[in-house]
Amino acid sequence: MQEKNYIAIRNSQINYYKDVGLYYIEGGSFILYKPPGKLITELRLNEERHPTELYIHQNDRITAIKELQKGFNEHIAKSIKTGNVVEVKSTLCSLVEETLAEPRSGTLQALPETVDVLVSGYSQKPEVLKIFASISFKDYTTVIHSVNVMALTLGFCFYSKLSLHETKRLGLSALMHDVGKTEIPDSILKASRKLTRKEFKVMKRHPKIGDFIIKFKSGIDSGIARGALEHHEKLDGSGYPRGIRHISFAGQLLGIIDCYEALTNEERPYRRAKSPLDTLKLIKQDVEAGKFDRKIFEKFCYSLI
Ligand SMILES: [Fe+2]
Ligand SMILES: [Fe+2]
């Protein structure tokens, strides 16, 4: 049996696969269940008349991710219309999770459409974004962090009355700011203790990796990569990866929102989440120390109210 060549798919997602074939196992072999180009019929789905475990072929992986993204994008647009915020957020998290599984294979291309849908859907009701950002799921992951940073960024943009074009660019930048973390080993990313100096050095590579992936592997305007590259830089030059003092607006804004989001959540199991107010007080100390821009920080505070 060539198990390595087949990947199990989630039951909740089988209705999204059209262009790829689906397989099931019988007598130790993988047998084609649904040929490419067809959907599993509504009837079979409703009556659950399909094998409980279905698989795709490894070679179809990227096509499968793109089909999922398309389905998720449509589902997000529908859920925004019906006002189901929880559904929007959980579908968005699934979409980002699938996207970040293969970010070097052109899968990031689906994200501008996702952000467009969210910006158009919420520009008239920005208050929903506050609910959106506060919905929490069981495990705190890079995906949830990125989605929350995006929601807070859109909230900032709507409060600041930035143009829709600029809002979409910053939202996209926010959603992808930690894409470089996909290439940091899990042993470091999910460590349940403080990182050693050596591990932190590895962790600090993620802005440059993210910059590279967005610039050369995503097919997205390379200007969007600045947020990924500069979100850990500080105005006094104490940040990384380059220790620069002239930081793009995207880099400065994402730096503040990234800190706020991580501190208000249990980013690491050994560190308790802080209240929004305590977090803002901490960030204010960094503003006083010349690390963050005061005006951007103040606007961000107002955008949270
Ligand atoms: Fe980061
Ligand atoms: Fe981050």
GROMACS .gro file of C-alpha atoms and ligand atoms in nm:
model
  307
    1MET     CA    1   0.000   0.000   0.000
    2GLN     CA    2   0.145   0.341  -0.098
    3GLU     CA    3   0.018   0.535   0.202
    4LYS     CA    4   0.284   0.802   0.159
    5ASN     CA    5   0.130   0.909  -0.172
    6TYR     CA    6  -0.215   0.982  -0.032
    7ILE     CA    7  -0.332   1.242   0.217
    8ALA     CA    8  -0.646   1.207   0.428
    9ILE     CA    9  -0.891   1.497   0.394
   10ARG     CA   10  -1.133   1.638   0.647
   11ASN     CA   11  -1.492   1.520   0.619
   12SER     CA   12  -1.620   1.874   0.665
   13GLN     CA   13  -1.434   1.978   0.349
   14ILE     CA   14  -1.519   1.704   0.100
   15ASN     CA   15  -1.780   1.910  -0.084
   16TYR     CA   16  -1.511   2.162  -0.186
   17TYR     CA   17  -1.311   1.918  -0.399
   18LYS     CA   18  -1.406   1.922  -0.764
   19ASP     CA   19  -1.094   1.919  -0.981
   20VAL     CA   20  -0.911   1.654  -0.780
   21GLY     CA   21  -0.997   1.287  -0.753
   22LEU     CA   22  -1.093   1.142  -0.415
   23TYR     CA   23  -0.985   0.794  -0.309
   24TYR     CA   24  -1.087   0.540  -0.046
   25ILE     CA   25  -0.910   0.232   0.085
   26GLU     CA   26  -1.035  -0.116   0.012
   27GLY     CA   27  -0.843  -0.433   0.080
   28GLY     CA   28  -0.528  -0.233   0.140
   29SER     CA   29  -0.539  -0.042  -0.193
   30PHE     CA   30  -0.644   0.312  -0.277
   31ILE     CA   31  -0.941   0.310  -0.514
   32LEU     CA   32  -1.077   0.611  -0.704
   33TYR     CA   33  -1.411   0.710  -0.552
   34LYS     CA   34  -1.482   1.044  -0.721
   35PRO     CA   35  -1.312   1.128  -1.052
   36PRO     CA   36  -1.158   1.472  -1.114
   37GLY     CA   37  -1.401   1.730  -1.252
   38LYS     CA   38  -1.704   1.615  -1.048
   39LEU     CA   39  -1.840   1.705  -0.709
   40ILE     CA   40  -1.973   1.447  -0.466
   41THR     CA   41  -2.348   1.470  -0.518
   42GLU     CA   42  -2.558   1.664  -0.272
   43LEU     CA   43  -2.761   1.349  -0.203
   44ARG     CA   44  -2.460   1.144  -0.099
   45LEU     CA   45  -2.339   1.429   0.120
   46ASN     CA   46  -2.673   1.476   0.293
   47GLU     CA   47  -2.722   1.107   0.356
   48GLU     CA   48  -2.354   1.062   0.434
   49ARG     CA   49  -2.346   0.790   0.171
   50HIS     CA   50  -1.975   0.815   0.110
   51PRO     CA   51  -1.674   0.640   0.263
   52THR     CA   52  -1.594   0.790   0.602
   53GLU     CA   53  -1.227   0.828   0.512
   54LEU     CA   54  -1.137   0.987   0.183
   55TYR     CA   55  -0.797   1.077   0.044
   56ILE     CA   56  -0.637   1.290  -0.225
   57HIS     CA   57  -0.322   1.201  -0.415
   58GLN     CA   58  -0.006   1.378  -0.306
   59ASN     CA   59   0.041   1.515  -0.661
   60ASP     CA   60  -0.296   1.695  -0.635
   61ARG     CA   61  -0.203   1.874  -0.313
   62ILE     CA   62  -0.164   2.227  -0.452
   63THR     CA   63  -0.475   2.201  -0.673
   64ALA     CA   64  -0.661   2.077  -0.365
   65ILE     CA   65  -0.544   2.370  -0.151
   66LYS     CA   66  -0.656   2.613  -0.424
   67GLU     CA   67  -0.998   2.450  -0.445
   68LEU     CA   68  -1.034   2.471  -0.068
   69GLN     CA   69  -0.935   2.838  -0.068
   70LYS     CA   70  -1.194   2.914  -0.335
   71GLY     CA   71  -1.463   2.735  -0.138
   72PHE     CA   72  -1.360   2.906   0.187
   73ASN     CA   73  -1.357   3.251   0.022
   74GLU     CA   74  -1.713   3.196  -0.102
   75HIS     CA   75  -1.822   3.069   0.238
   76ILE     CA   76  -1.665   3.372   0.413
   77ALA     CA   77  -1.851   3.611   0.177
   78LYS     CA   78  -2.182   3.432   0.251
   79SER     CA   79  -2.125   3.427   0.627
   80ILE     CA   80  -2.046   3.800   0.631
   81LYS     CA   81  -2.380   3.863   0.459
   82THR     CA   82  -2.572   3.650   0.710
   83GLY     CA   83  -2.387   3.816   1.000
   84ASN     CA   84  -2.233   3.495   1.134
   85VAL     CA   85  -1.904   3.632   1.274
   86VAL     CA   86  -1.798   3.307   1.441
   87GLU     CA   87  -1.836   3.124   1.109
   88VAL     CA   88  -1.638   3.395   0.928
   89LYS     CA   89  -1.353   3.369   1.174
   90SER     CA   90  -1.337   2.991   1.188
   91THR     CA   91  -1.351   2.963   0.806
   92LEU     CA   92  -1.084   3.230   0.774
   93CYS     CA   93  -0.864   3.039   1.020
   94SER     CA   94  -0.912   2.718   0.816
   95LEU     CA   95  -0.825   2.906   0.499
   96VAL     CA   96  -0.510   3.058   0.648
   97GLU     CA   97  -0.411   2.721   0.794
   98GLU     CA   98  -0.433   2.552   0.453
   99THR     CA   99  -0.254   2.845   0.289
  100LEU     CA  100   0.034   2.844   0.535
  101ALA     CA  101   0.087   2.470   0.486
  102GLU     CA  102   0.247   2.539   0.146
  103PRO     CA  103   0.326   2.912   0.132
  104ARG     CA  104   0.610   2.868  -0.120
  105SER     CA  105   0.382   2.700  -0.374
  106GLY     CA  106   0.182   3.006  -0.478
  107THR     CA  107  -0.099   2.945  -0.229
  108LEU     CA  108  -0.070   3.298  -0.084
  109GLN     CA  109  -0.233   3.424  -0.405
  110ALA     CA  110  -0.578   3.353  -0.261
  111LEU     CA  111  -0.532   3.592   0.032
  112PRO     CA  112  -0.584   3.929  -0.146
  113GLU     CA  113  -0.933   3.813  -0.244
  114THR     CA  114  -1.002   3.707   0.115
  115VAL     CA  115  -0.896   4.045   0.252
  116ASP     CA  116  -1.100   4.226  -0.017
  117VAL     CA  117  -1.409   4.033   0.089
  118LEU     CA  118  -1.351   4.117   0.456
  119VAL     CA  119  -1.279   4.487   0.394
  120SER     CA  120  -1.584   4.529   0.171
  121GLY     CA  121  -1.801   4.331   0.413
  122TYR     CA  122  -1.699   4.514   0.729
  123SER     CA  123  -1.624   4.870   0.611
  124GLN     CA  124  -1.984   4.968   0.687
  125LYS     CA  125  -1.991   4.790   1.025
  126PRO     CA  126  -1.636   4.814   1.167
  127GLU     CA  127  -1.766   4.749   1.521
  128VAL     CA  128  -1.810   4.381   1.424
  129LEU     CA  129  -1.430   4.355   1.398
  130LYS     CA  130  -1.402   4.401   1.775
  131ILE     CA  131  -1.623   4.097   1.830
  132PHE     CA  132  -1.429   3.921   1.557
  133ALA     CA  133  -1.092   3.980   1.725
  134SER     CA  134  -1.221   3.869   2.065
  135ILE     CA  135  -1.361   3.530   1.955
  136SER     CA  136  -1.109   3.280   2.088
  137PHE     CA  137  -1.051   2.919   1.998
  138LYS     CA  138  -0.903   2.639   2.206
  139ASP     CA  139  -0.546   2.647   2.081
  140TYR     CA  140  -0.361   2.969   2.024
  141THR     CA  141  -0.158   2.931   1.706
  142THR     CA  142   0.028   3.149   1.454
  143VAL     CA  143  -0.282   3.124   1.235
  144ILE     CA  144  -0.514   3.267   1.501
  145HIS     CA  145  -0.256   3.530   1.595
  146SER     CA  146  -0.227   3.639   1.229
  147VAL     CA  147  -0.605   3.653   1.184
  148ASN     CA  148  -0.641   3.860   1.504
  149VAL     CA  149  -0.360   4.099   1.403
  150MET     CA  150  -0.542   4.145   1.071
  151ALA     CA  151  -0.877   4.219   1.241
  152LEU     CA  152  -0.715   4.476   1.474
  153THR     CA  153  -0.532   4.631   1.178
  154LEU     CA  154  -0.855   4.666   0.980
  155GLY     CA  155  -1.016   4.821   1.290
  156PHE     CA  156  -0.730   5.074   1.303
  157CYS     CA  157  -0.763   5.152   0.931
  158PHE     CA  158  -1.140   5.206   0.951
  159TYR     CA  159  -1.101   5.426   1.260
  160SER     CA  160  -0.829   5.628   1.086
  161LYS     CA  161  -1.045   5.658   0.773
  162LEU     CA  162  -0.769   5.529   0.546
  163SER     CA  163  -0.867   5.460   0.186
  164LEU     CA  164  -1.009   5.117   0.105
  165HIS     CA  165  -0.704   5.052  -0.111
  166GLU     CA  166  -0.462   5.126   0.175
  167THR     CA  167  -0.683   4.933   0.420
  168LYS     CA  168  -0.669   4.623   0.198
  169ARG     CA  169  -0.290   4.648   0.164
  170LEU     CA  170  -0.236   4.683   0.539
  171GLY     CA  171  -0.486   4.404   0.614
  172LEU     CA  172  -0.305   4.173   0.374
  173SER     CA  173   0.029   4.269   0.520
  174ALA     CA  174  -0.105   4.192   0.868
  175LEU     CA  175  -0.244   3.853   0.766
  176MET     CA  176   0.093   3.753   0.621
  177HIS     CA  177   0.328   3.924   0.869
  178ASP     CA  178   0.440   3.597   1.032
  179VAL     CA  179   0.441   3.377   0.721
  180GLY     CA  180   0.814   3.323   0.783
  181LYS     CA  181   0.727   3.131   1.101
  182THR     CA  182   0.613   2.842   0.880
  183GLU     CA  183   0.982   2.762   0.840
  184ILE     CA  184   1.080   2.783   1.207
  185PRO     CA  185   1.090   2.437   1.371
  186ASP     CA  186   0.791   2.351   1.592
  187SER     CA  187   1.030   2.269   1.879
  188ILE     CA  188   1.109   2.643   1.893
  189LEU     CA  189   0.771   2.781   1.785
  190LYS     CA  190   0.575   2.579   2.040
  191ALA     CA  191   0.834   2.559   2.317
  192SER     CA  192   0.659   2.567   2.654
  193ARG     CA  193   0.952   2.748   2.819
  194LYS     CA  194   1.163   3.054   2.757
  195LEU     CA  195   1.374   3.020   2.443
  196THR     CA  196   1.750   2.981   2.476
  197ARG     CA  197   1.969   3.244   2.308
  198LYS     CA  198   2.042   3.006   2.024
  199GLU     CA  199   1.673   2.927   1.973
  200PHE     CA  200   1.579   3.295   1.981
  201LYS     CA  201   1.839   3.358   1.712
  202VAL     CA  202   1.660   3.105   1.491
  203MET     CA  203   1.321   3.259   1.576
  204LYS     CA  204   1.454   3.601   1.471
  205ARG     CA  205   1.494   3.473   1.115
  206HIS     CA  206   1.119   3.473   1.049
  207PRO     CA  207   1.086   3.836   0.923
  208LYS     CA  208   1.348   3.780   0.652
  209ILE     CA  209   1.203   3.443   0.553
  210GLY     CA  210   0.856   3.602   0.532
  211ASP     CA  211   0.992   3.889   0.322
  212PHE     CA  212   1.149   3.637   0.082
  213ILE     CA  213   0.837   3.421   0.052
  214ILE     CA  214   0.610   3.719  -0.017
  215LYS     CA  215   0.853   3.882  -0.261
  216PHE     CA  216   0.952   3.579  -0.462
  217LYS     CA  217   0.703   3.300  -0.401
  218SER     CA  218   0.361   3.457  -0.364
  219GLY     CA  219   0.284   3.647  -0.683
  220ILE     CA  220   0.169   3.934  -0.458
  221ASP     CA  221   0.295   4.295  -0.493
  222SER     CA  222   0.635   4.293  -0.322
  223GLY     CA  223   0.554   4.619  -0.134
  224ILE     CA  224   0.330   4.410   0.093
  225ALA     CA  225   0.643   4.233   0.220
  226ARG     CA  226   0.762   4.541   0.416
  227GLY     CA  227   0.523   4.465   0.703
  228ALA     CA  228   0.662   4.112   0.735
  229LEU     CA  229   1.022   4.232   0.715
  230GLU     CA  230   0.992   4.524   0.958
  231HIS     CA  231   0.732   4.431   1.222
  232HIS     CA  232   1.002   4.356   1.482
  233GLU     CA  233   1.207   4.668   1.413
  234LYS     CA  234   1.206   4.950   1.672
  235LEU     CA  235   1.245   5.325   1.613
  236ASP     CA  236   1.548   5.339   1.846
  237GLY     CA  237   1.727   5.076   1.637
  238SER     CA  238   1.695   4.802   1.900
  239GLY     CA  239   1.475   4.574   1.687
  240TYR     CA  240   1.553   4.300   1.437
  241PRO     CA  241   1.639   4.172   1.177
  242ARG     CA  242   1.829   4.484   1.062
  243GLY     CA  243   1.815   4.721   1.359
  244ILE     CA  244   1.694   5.005   1.134
  245ARG     CA  245   1.544   5.333   1.262
  246HIS     CA  246   1.353   5.434   0.951
  247ILE     CA  247   1.065   5.191   0.947
  248SER     CA  248   0.776   5.183   0.700
  249PHE     CA  249   0.429   5.278   0.830
  250ALA     CA  250   0.318   4.915   0.784
  251GLY     CA  251   0.617   4.793   0.987
  252GLN     CA  252   0.548   5.042   1.269
  253LEU     CA  253   0.175   4.975   1.286
  254LEU     CA  254   0.212   4.597   1.273
  255GLY     CA  255   0.486   4.616   1.537
  256ILE     CA  256   0.246   4.775   1.786
  257ILE     CA  257  -0.052   4.554   1.698
  258ASP     CA  258   0.163   4.240   1.697
  259CYS     CA  259   0.281   4.317   2.053
  260TYR     CA  260  -0.070   4.399   2.171
  261GLU     CA  261  -0.220   4.081   2.024
  262ALA     CA  262   0.053   3.850   2.153
  263LEU     CA  263   0.044   3.994   2.507
  264THR     CA  264  -0.335   3.986   2.538
  265ASN     CA  265  -0.333   3.617   2.446
  266GLU     CA  266  -0.151   3.326   2.598
  267GLU     CA  267   0.111   3.337   2.330
  268ARG     CA  268   0.330   3.095   2.519
  269PRO     CA  269   0.205   2.839   2.768
  270TYR     CA  270   0.438   2.968   3.042
  271ARG     CA  271   0.310   3.324   3.009
  272ARG     CA  272  -0.036   3.431   3.125
  273ALA     CA  273  -0.242   3.658   2.901
  274LYS     CA  274  -0.257   4.021   3.013
  275SER     CA  275  -0.561   4.248   3.017
  276PRO     CA  276  -0.593   4.498   2.729
  277LEU     CA  277  -0.532   4.788   2.967
  278ASP     CA  278  -0.219   4.638   3.125
  279THR     CA  279  -0.092   4.556   2.776
  280LEU     CA  280  -0.144   4.912   2.653
  281LYS     CA  281   0.040   5.041   2.964
  282LEU     CA  282   0.334   4.815   2.881
  283ILE     CA  283   0.342   4.926   2.518
  284LYS     CA  284   0.320   5.288   2.635
  285GLN     CA  285   0.649   5.234   2.820
  286ASP     CA  286   0.803   5.138   2.487
  287VAL     CA  287   0.655   5.452   2.332
  288GLU     CA  288   0.817   5.661   2.610
  289ALA     CA  289   1.145   5.481   2.546
  290GLY     CA  290   1.132   5.583   2.179
  291LYS     CA  291   1.067   5.236   2.038
  292PHE     CA  292   0.719   5.297   1.895
  293ASP     CA  293   0.558   5.602   1.736
  294ARG     CA  294   0.333   5.793   1.978
  295LYS     CA  295   0.073   5.905   1.723
  296ILE     CA  296   0.023   5.558   1.578
  297PHE     CA  297   0.000   5.413   1.929
  298GLU     CA  298  -0.260   5.670   2.040
  299LYS     CA  299  -0.469   5.611   1.728
  300PHE     CA  300  -0.452   5.238   1.789
  301CYS     CA  301  -0.575   5.289   2.148
  302TYR     CA  302  -0.873   5.492   2.023
  303SER     CA  303  -0.951   5.235   1.757
  304LEU     CA  304  -1.002   4.974   2.031
  305ILE     CA  305  -1.278   5.170   2.206
  306FE      FE  306   0.668   3.814   1.412
  307FE      FE  307   0.334   3.826   1.496
   0.00000   0.00000   0.00000
